[in-house]
Amino acid sequence: MQATVLWVSVAAIAIVAAVFFVVIRSTTASASAQSVAKSAGTIRQILFWGSLAGGAALLYVTLTPWPHALPGEADDPIVVTVTGSQWSWEIDTPEIPAGRPIVFAVTSTDVNHGVGLYDGNYRLLNQAQGMPGWTNRFQYTFTEPGTYRLLCLEYCGLAHHEMIGEITVTSSAANLN
Ligand code: CUA
């Protein structure tokens, strides 16, 4: 995704540079005001309809996967309640099976925390805000057994960095009971 964004940006920069180049090259040529107005009108029309078509295509591509399944809609999810307090996480089910949808229900007893779910290589898998008096949910299905971590993503005081929780994901075969 980042590589795609990079190349799209490079292409956009190249197009803008090309436009600048053409404009600079054409500054010496003289033309009547009428013909300039006419070609400007044509360019405006192309830009308008092009933007409209491009925007519609973008909307179609980005909005068709919606609506996303809401947390809890998956078959037979396991609900794991994660409660943040200065400065630790309380996880009611610290051992969960791979291959089952897990709904993380995140809340807080004091201030706003942010829970980030990380794999063993500290790659962020999902996240939600832990807010007092409110429960935010996100869903994740683990495919690999191992140790996963919950790190606080919202600065919440002196020992914010100490808010590290651990989740053990066991192989799904071990949990077929
Ligand atoms: Cu809790 Cu930062």
Short mmCIF file of C-alpha atoms and ligand atoms in Angstrom, two decimals:
data_model
loop_
_atom_site.label_atom_id
_atom_site.label_comp_id
_atom_site.label_asym_id
_atom_site.label_seq_id
_atom_site.Cartn_x
_atom_site.Cartn_y
_atom_site.Cartn_z
CA MET A 1 0.00 0.00 0.00
CA GLN A 2 2.77 2.45 0.96
CA ALA A 3 4.67 1.62 -2.26
CA THR A 4 1.50 2.29 -4.27
CA VAL A 5 0.99 5.63 -2.54
CA LEU A 6 4.64 6.49 -3.19
CA TRP A 7 4.36 5.78 -6.93
CA VAL A 8 1.04 7.60 -7.25
CA SER A 9 2.67 10.61 -5.53
CA VAL A 10 5.70 10.43 -7.82
CA ALA A 11 3.42 10.23 -10.88
CA ALA A 12 1.36 13.20 -9.62
CA ILE A 13 4.54 15.24 -9.01
CA ALA A 14 5.77 14.34 -12.51
CA ILE A 15 2.47 15.50 -14.05
CA VAL A 16 2.60 18.80 -12.14
CA ALA A 17 6.24 19.27 -13.18
CA ALA A 18 5.31 18.57 -16.82
CA VAL A 19 2.53 21.18 -16.65
CA PHE A 20 4.99 23.72 -15.23
CA PHE A 21 7.48 22.87 -17.97
CA VAL A 22 4.90 23.32 -20.73
CA VAL A 23 3.73 26.63 -19.20
CA ILE A 24 7.30 27.94 -18.95
CA ARG A 25 8.04 26.86 -22.53
CA SER A 26 4.92 28.55 -23.87
CA THR A 27 5.39 31.90 -22.12
CA THR A 28 7.24 33.37 -25.09
CA ALA A 29 4.50 32.53 -27.60
CA SER A 30 1.83 35.19 -27.97
CA ALA A 31 -1.83 34.45 -28.60
CA SER A 32 -5.07 36.40 -28.80
CA ALA A 33 -7.12 36.76 -25.63
CA GLN A 34 -10.05 35.11 -27.34
CA SER A 35 -8.22 31.90 -28.23
CA VAL A 36 -6.68 31.73 -24.74
CA ALA A 37 -10.14 32.08 -23.18
CA LYS A 38 -11.48 29.39 -25.47
CA SER A 39 -8.76 26.84 -24.66
CA ALA A 40 -9.00 27.72 -20.94
CA GLY A 41 -12.73 26.98 -21.16
CA THR A 42 -12.02 23.62 -22.76
CA ILE A 43 -9.44 22.76 -20.08
CA ARG A 44 -11.93 23.76 -17.37
CA GLN A 45 -14.57 21.52 -18.90
CA ILE A 46 -12.15 18.60 -19.06
CA LEU A 47 -11.04 19.18 -15.45
CA PHE A 48 -14.64 19.45 -14.23
CA TRP A 49 -15.96 16.32 -15.90
CA GLY A 50 -12.71 14.47 -15.26
CA SER A 51 -12.89 15.28 -11.53
CA LEU A 52 -16.53 14.26 -11.43
CA ALA A 53 -15.85 10.94 -13.16
CA GLY A 54 -12.69 10.33 -11.09
CA GLY A 55 -14.52 11.14 -7.85
CA ALA A 56 -17.41 8.85 -8.75
CA ALA A 57 -14.98 6.02 -9.60
CA LEU A 58 -13.11 6.58 -6.34
CA LEU A 59 -16.36 6.50 -4.36
CA TYR A 60 -17.41 3.29 -6.07
CA VAL A 61 -14.09 1.56 -5.45
CA THR A 62 -13.76 2.66 -1.81
CA LEU A 63 -17.38 2.42 -0.68
CA THR A 64 -18.55 -0.85 -2.25
CA PRO A 65 -16.95 -3.05 0.45
CA TRP A 66 -19.29 -1.29 2.90
CA PRO A 67 -20.99 -1.88 5.19
CA HIS A 68 -18.31 -3.74 7.08
CA ALA A 69 -19.46 -6.48 9.40
CA LEU A 70 -20.04 -5.01 12.82
CA PRO A 71 -18.19 -6.49 15.80
CA GLY A 72 -20.28 -9.28 17.17
CA GLU A 73 -21.80 -10.13 13.83
CA ALA A 74 -19.34 -12.91 13.20
CA ASP A 75 -20.41 -16.41 14.06
CA ASP A 76 -19.75 -17.35 17.63
CA PRO A 77 -17.19 -14.71 18.64
CA ILE A 78 -15.29 -14.82 21.90
CA VAL A 79 -15.62 -11.55 23.78
CA VAL A 80 -12.47 -10.41 25.56
CA THR A 81 -12.95 -7.48 27.89
CA VAL A 82 -9.95 -5.18 28.16
CA THR A 83 -10.05 -2.54 30.90
CA GLY A 84 -7.42 0.15 31.08
CA SER A 85 -6.43 1.83 34.34
CA GLN A 86 -3.43 3.99 35.13
CA TRP A 87 -1.22 2.10 34.34
CA SER A 88 -2.09 -1.43 33.37
CA TRP A 89 -4.51 -3.49 31.36
CA GLU A 90 -6.92 -5.93 32.90
CA ILE A 91 -7.68 -8.65 30.38
CA ASP A 92 -10.47 -11.01 31.43
CA THR A 93 -9.46 -13.74 28.97
CA PRO A 94 -5.68 -13.65 28.47
CA GLU A 95 -5.59 -17.00 26.65
CA ILE A 96 -7.56 -17.31 23.45
CA PRO A 97 -7.66 -19.75 20.55
CA ALA A 98 -6.52 -19.05 17.01
CA GLY A 99 -9.07 -19.30 14.24
CA ARG A 100 -12.03 -17.93 16.21
CA PRO A 101 -13.28 -14.35 15.81
CA ILE A 102 -12.40 -12.37 18.91
CA VAL A 103 -14.31 -9.25 19.86
CA PHE A 104 -12.25 -6.99 22.07
CA ALA A 105 -14.48 -4.85 24.28
CA VAL A 106 -12.32 -1.97 25.48
CA THR A 107 -13.05 0.41 28.32
CA SER A 108 -11.31 2.38 31.05
CA THR A 109 -11.76 3.04 34.76
CA ASP A 110 -10.12 6.48 34.81
CA VAL A 111 -8.83 8.41 31.82
CA ASN A 112 -8.70 7.81 28.08
CA HIS A 113 -6.35 5.05 27.04
CA GLY A 114 -5.76 3.67 23.59
CA VAL A 115 -5.32 -0.03 23.15
CA GLY A 116 -3.17 -1.25 20.29
CA LEU A 117 -3.05 -4.95 19.51
CA TYR A 118 0.43 -5.99 18.37
CA ASP A 119 1.87 -9.24 17.11
CA GLY A 120 5.21 -10.73 18.24
CA ASN A 121 7.11 -8.36 15.93
CA TYR A 122 5.28 -5.32 17.27
CA ARG A 123 3.26 -4.94 14.11
CA LEU A 124 0.00 -3.14 14.86
CA LEU A 125 -2.98 -5.37 14.06
CA ASN A 126 -5.90 -3.32 15.35
CA GLN A 127 -6.69 -0.63 17.90
CA ALA A 128 -9.45 1.17 19.76
CA GLN A 129 -9.86 3.89 22.36
CA GLY A 130 -10.41 2.82 25.96
CA MET A 131 -12.76 5.43 27.37
CA PRO A 132 -14.28 5.72 30.85
CA GLY A 133 -18.00 4.99 30.82
CA TRP A 134 -17.91 3.69 27.28
CA THR A 135 -17.06 0.40 25.57
CA ASN A 136 -15.46 0.38 22.15
CA ARG A 137 -15.23 -2.87 20.24
CA PHE A 138 -13.02 -4.23 17.53
CA GLN A 139 -12.80 -7.66 16.09
CA TYR A 140 -9.78 -9.73 15.20
CA THR A 141 -9.23 -13.34 14.24
CA PHE A 142 -5.79 -14.67 15.09
CA THR A 143 -4.35 -17.06 12.54
CA GLU A 144 -1.05 -17.77 14.28
CA PRO A 145 -0.52 -18.98 17.83
CA GLY A 146 1.92 -16.94 19.88
CA THR A 147 2.28 -14.07 22.27
CA TYR A 148 0.51 -10.85 21.37
CA ARG A 149 0.65 -7.55 23.20
CA LEU A 150 -1.67 -4.74 24.06
CA LEU A 151 0.10 -1.40 24.25
CA CYS A 152 -1.39 1.91 25.28
CA LEU A 153 -1.58 4.32 22.35
CA GLU A 154 -2.91 7.36 24.20
CA TYR A 155 -0.67 9.34 26.52
CA CYS A 156 -2.28 8.82 29.92
CA GLY A 157 0.26 9.97 32.45
CA LEU A 158 3.67 9.22 33.89
CA ALA A 159 3.73 5.45 33.37
CA HIS A 160 1.85 5.40 30.06
CA HIS A 161 4.70 3.36 28.56
CA GLU A 162 4.22 0.69 31.23
CA MET A 163 0.77 -0.23 29.98
CA ILE A 164 1.70 -3.46 28.24
CA GLY A 165 -0.68 -6.41 28.40
CA GLU A 166 -0.07 -9.89 27.07
CA ILE A 167 -2.36 -12.30 25.26
CA THR A 168 -1.46 -15.88 24.50
CA VAL A 169 -3.01 -17.31 21.39
CA THR A 170 -3.12 -21.08 21.39
CA SER A 171 -3.44 -23.29 18.33
CA SER A 172 -7.08 -23.81 17.41
CA ALA A 173 -6.74 -27.62 17.59
CA ALA A 174 -5.93 -27.41 21.31
CA ASN A 175 -9.23 -25.63 21.91
CA LEU A 176 -11.64 -27.90 20.10
CA ASN A 177 -13.71 -28.80 23.08
CU1 CUA B 1 -2.86 4.29 29.14
CU2 CUA B 1 -1.31 5.52 27.92
#
